[in-house]
């Protein structure tokens, strides 16, 4: 399994957890919004690794956007769920471009 696929699974699971009503909000607010910054950093790292592996980057781009607007209560929850699903589907497909 490529590093980019592992990172997509990891960030997808974290995003999905942050999208769970009350649980995600409790985590984000309980840690003074720091999880959003951590997730933003993880998405940037995932984009860099995906670029190196020749994989899709759109899930992490959506993740960056999500973490920038996640302070809006219901919009953030919905976007976290969508981002988690997109990242996990992308990881499950495992599509990468052939580098030759």
PDB file of C-alpha atoms in Angstrom:
ATOM      1  CA  UNK A   1       0.000   0.000   0.000  1.00  0.00           C
ATOM      2  CA  UNK A   2       1.368   3.401  -0.996  1.00  0.00           C
ATOM      3  CA  UNK A   3       2.043   6.085   1.585  1.00  0.00           C
ATOM      4  CA  UNK A   4      -0.537   8.361  -0.021  1.00  0.00           C
ATOM      5  CA  UNK A   5      -3.208   5.680   0.344  1.00  0.00           C
ATOM      6  CA  UNK A   6      -2.374   5.228   4.020  1.00  0.00           C
ATOM      7  CA  UNK A   7      -2.552   8.982   4.603  1.00  0.00           C
ATOM      8  CA  UNK A   8      -5.915   9.172   2.822  1.00  0.00           C
ATOM      9  CA  UNK A   9      -7.301   6.420   5.068  1.00  0.00           C
ATOM     10  CA  UNK A  10      -5.928   8.190   8.148  1.00  0.00           C
ATOM     11  CA  UNK A  11      -7.180  11.661   7.264  1.00  0.00           C
ATOM     12  CA  UNK A  12     -10.496  10.239   6.020  1.00  0.00           C
ATOM     13  CA  UNK A  13     -11.128   8.480   9.328  1.00  0.00           C
ATOM     14  CA  UNK A  14     -10.183  11.581  11.320  1.00  0.00           C
ATOM     15  CA  UNK A  15     -12.442  13.774   9.184  1.00  0.00           C
ATOM     16  CA  UNK A  16     -15.310  11.338   9.592  1.00  0.00           C
ATOM     17  CA  UNK A  17     -14.858  11.352  13.384  1.00  0.00           C
ATOM     18  CA  UNK A  18     -14.882  15.167  13.407  1.00  0.00           C
ATOM     19  CA  UNK A  19     -18.138  15.054  11.436  1.00  0.00           C
ATOM     20  CA  UNK A  20     -20.004  12.977  14.013  1.00  0.00           C
ATOM     21  CA  UNK A  21     -22.543  15.270  15.713  1.00  0.00           C
ATOM     22  CA  UNK A  22     -21.610  16.318  19.259  1.00  0.00           C
ATOM     23  CA  UNK A  23     -18.492  14.084  19.320  1.00  0.00           C
ATOM     24  CA  UNK A  24     -16.650  16.070  16.657  1.00  0.00           C
ATOM     25  CA  UNK A  25     -17.724  19.381  18.138  1.00  0.00           C
ATOM     26  CA  UNK A  26     -16.637  18.232  21.605  1.00  0.00           C
ATOM     27  CA  UNK A  27     -13.213  17.247  20.298  1.00  0.00           C
ATOM     28  CA  UNK A  28     -12.692  20.492  18.384  1.00  0.00           C
ATOM     29  CA  UNK A  29     -13.942  22.815  21.108  1.00  0.00           C
ATOM     30  CA  UNK A  30     -12.369  20.752  23.903  1.00  0.00           C
ATOM     31  CA  UNK A  31      -8.943  21.133  22.347  1.00  0.00           C
ATOM     32  CA  UNK A  32      -9.449  24.853  21.574  1.00  0.00           C
ATOM     33  CA  UNK A  33      -9.833  24.369  17.799  1.00  0.00           C
ATOM     34  CA  UNK A  34      -6.359  22.779  17.521  1.00  0.00           C
ATOM     35  CA  UNK A  35      -7.670  19.632  15.740  1.00  0.00           C
ATOM     36  CA  UNK A  36      -8.641  21.799  12.771  1.00  0.00           C
ATOM     37  CA  UNK A  37      -5.072  23.062  12.470  1.00  0.00           C
ATOM     38  CA  UNK A  38      -3.682  19.543  12.825  1.00  0.00           C
ATOM     39  CA  UNK A  39      -6.040  18.272  10.132  1.00  0.00           C
ATOM     40  CA  UNK A  40      -5.079  21.166   7.858  1.00  0.00           C
ATOM     41  CA  UNK A  41      -1.419  20.197   8.245  1.00  0.00           C
ATOM     42  CA  UNK A  42      -2.192  16.509   7.631  1.00  0.00           C
ATOM     43  CA  UNK A  43      -4.041  17.398   4.422  1.00  0.00           C
ATOM     44  CA  UNK A  44      -1.076  19.439   3.178  1.00  0.00           C
ATOM     45  CA  UNK A  45       1.243  16.508   3.930  1.00  0.00           C
ATOM     46  CA  UNK A  46      -1.159  14.144   2.143  1.00  0.00           C
ATOM     47  CA  UNK A  47      -1.166  16.389  -0.944  1.00  0.00           C
ATOM     48  CA  UNK A  48       2.639  16.392  -1.028  1.00  0.00           C
ATOM     49  CA  UNK A  49       2.812  12.603  -0.669  1.00  0.00           C
ATOM     50  CA  UNK A  50       0.051  12.120  -3.267  1.00  0.00           C
ATOM     51  CA  UNK A  51       1.923  14.348  -5.714  1.00  0.00           C
ATOM     52  CA  UNK A  52       5.034  12.245  -5.203  1.00  0.00           C
ATOM     53  CA  UNK A  53       3.082   8.996  -5.682  1.00  0.00           C
ATOM     54  CA  UNK A  54       1.115  10.376  -8.634  1.00  0.00           C
ATOM     55  CA  UNK A  55      -2.223   9.978  -6.851  1.00  0.00           C
ATOM     56  CA  UNK A  56      -5.389  12.048  -6.700  1.00  0.00           C
ATOM     57  CA  UNK A  57      -5.217  15.160  -4.575  1.00  0.00           C
ATOM     58  CA  UNK A  58      -8.823  16.353  -4.676  1.00  0.00           C
ATOM     59  CA  UNK A  59      -9.833  14.747  -1.350  1.00  0.00           C
ATOM     60  CA  UNK A  60      -7.150  16.613   0.542  1.00  0.00           C
ATOM     61  CA  UNK A  61      -7.940  19.862  -1.263  1.00  0.00           C
ATOM     62  CA  UNK A  62     -11.545  19.475  -0.114  1.00  0.00           C
ATOM     63  CA  UNK A  63     -10.167  18.700   3.372  1.00  0.00           C
ATOM     64  CA  UNK A  64      -8.201  21.943   3.467  1.00  0.00           C
ATOM     65  CA  UNK A  65     -11.295  23.888   2.456  1.00  0.00           C
ATOM     66  CA  UNK A  66     -13.332  21.994   5.070  1.00  0.00           C
ATOM     67  CA  UNK A  67     -10.936  22.832   7.875  1.00  0.00           C
ATOM     68  CA  UNK A  68     -10.950  26.494   6.912  1.00  0.00           C
ATOM     69  CA  UNK A  69     -14.763  26.729   7.163  1.00  0.00           C
ATOM     70  CA  UNK A  70     -15.326  24.161   9.916  1.00  0.00           C
ATOM     71  CA  UNK A  71     -16.003  26.858  12.522  1.00  0.00           C
ATOM     72  CA  UNK A  72     -19.498  27.218  11.024  1.00  0.00           C
ATOM     73  CA  UNK A  73     -21.509  24.711  13.132  1.00  0.00           C
ATOM     74  CA  UNK A  74     -23.646  22.602  10.772  1.00  0.00           C
ATOM     75  CA  UNK A  75     -21.694  23.423   7.624  1.00  0.00           C
ATOM     76  CA  UNK A  76     -18.502  22.188   9.259  1.00  0.00           C
ATOM     77  CA  UNK A  77     -20.108  18.948  10.412  1.00  0.00           C
ATOM     78  CA  UNK A  78     -21.498  18.236   6.956  1.00  0.00           C
ATOM     79  CA  UNK A  79     -18.234  19.099   5.222  1.00  0.00           C
ATOM     80  CA  UNK A  80     -16.234  16.856   7.589  1.00  0.00           C
ATOM     81  CA  UNK A  81     -18.522  13.927   6.753  1.00  0.00           C
ATOM     82  CA  UNK A  82     -18.312  14.590   3.003  1.00  0.00           C
ATOM     83  CA  UNK A  83     -14.541  14.977   3.131  1.00  0.00           C
ATOM     84  CA  UNK A  84     -14.138  11.777   5.143  1.00  0.00           C
ATOM     85  CA  UNK A  85     -16.214   9.832   2.646  1.00  0.00           C
ATOM     86  CA  UNK A  86     -14.378  11.294  -0.367  1.00  0.00           C
ATOM     87  CA  UNK A  87     -10.971  10.495   1.129  1.00  0.00           C
ATOM     88  CA  UNK A  88     -11.903   6.942   2.097  1.00  0.00           C
ATOM     89  CA  UNK A  89     -13.450   6.202  -1.301  1.00  0.00           C
ATOM     90  CA  UNK A  90     -10.339   7.570  -2.991  1.00  0.00           C
ATOM     91  CA  UNK A  91      -8.118   5.451  -0.735  1.00  0.00           C
ATOM     92  CA  UNK A  92     -10.209   2.337  -1.399  1.00  0.00           C
ATOM     93  CA  UNK A  93      -9.952   2.850  -5.151  1.00  0.00           C
ATOM     94  CA  UNK A  94      -6.190   3.252  -4.854  1.00  0.00           C
ATOM     95  CA  UNK A  95      -5.883   4.897  -8.255  1.00  0.00           C
ATOM     96  CA  UNK A  96      -2.486   6.315  -9.040  1.00  0.00           C
ATOM     97  CA  UNK A  97      -0.965   7.544 -12.250  1.00  0.00           C
ATOM     98  CA  UNK A  98       1.860   5.481 -13.636  1.00  0.00           C
ATOM     99  CA  UNK A  99       5.155   7.279 -13.352  1.00  0.00           C
ATOM    100  CA  UNK A 100       7.518   6.211 -16.088  1.00  0.00           C
TER     101      UNK A 100
END
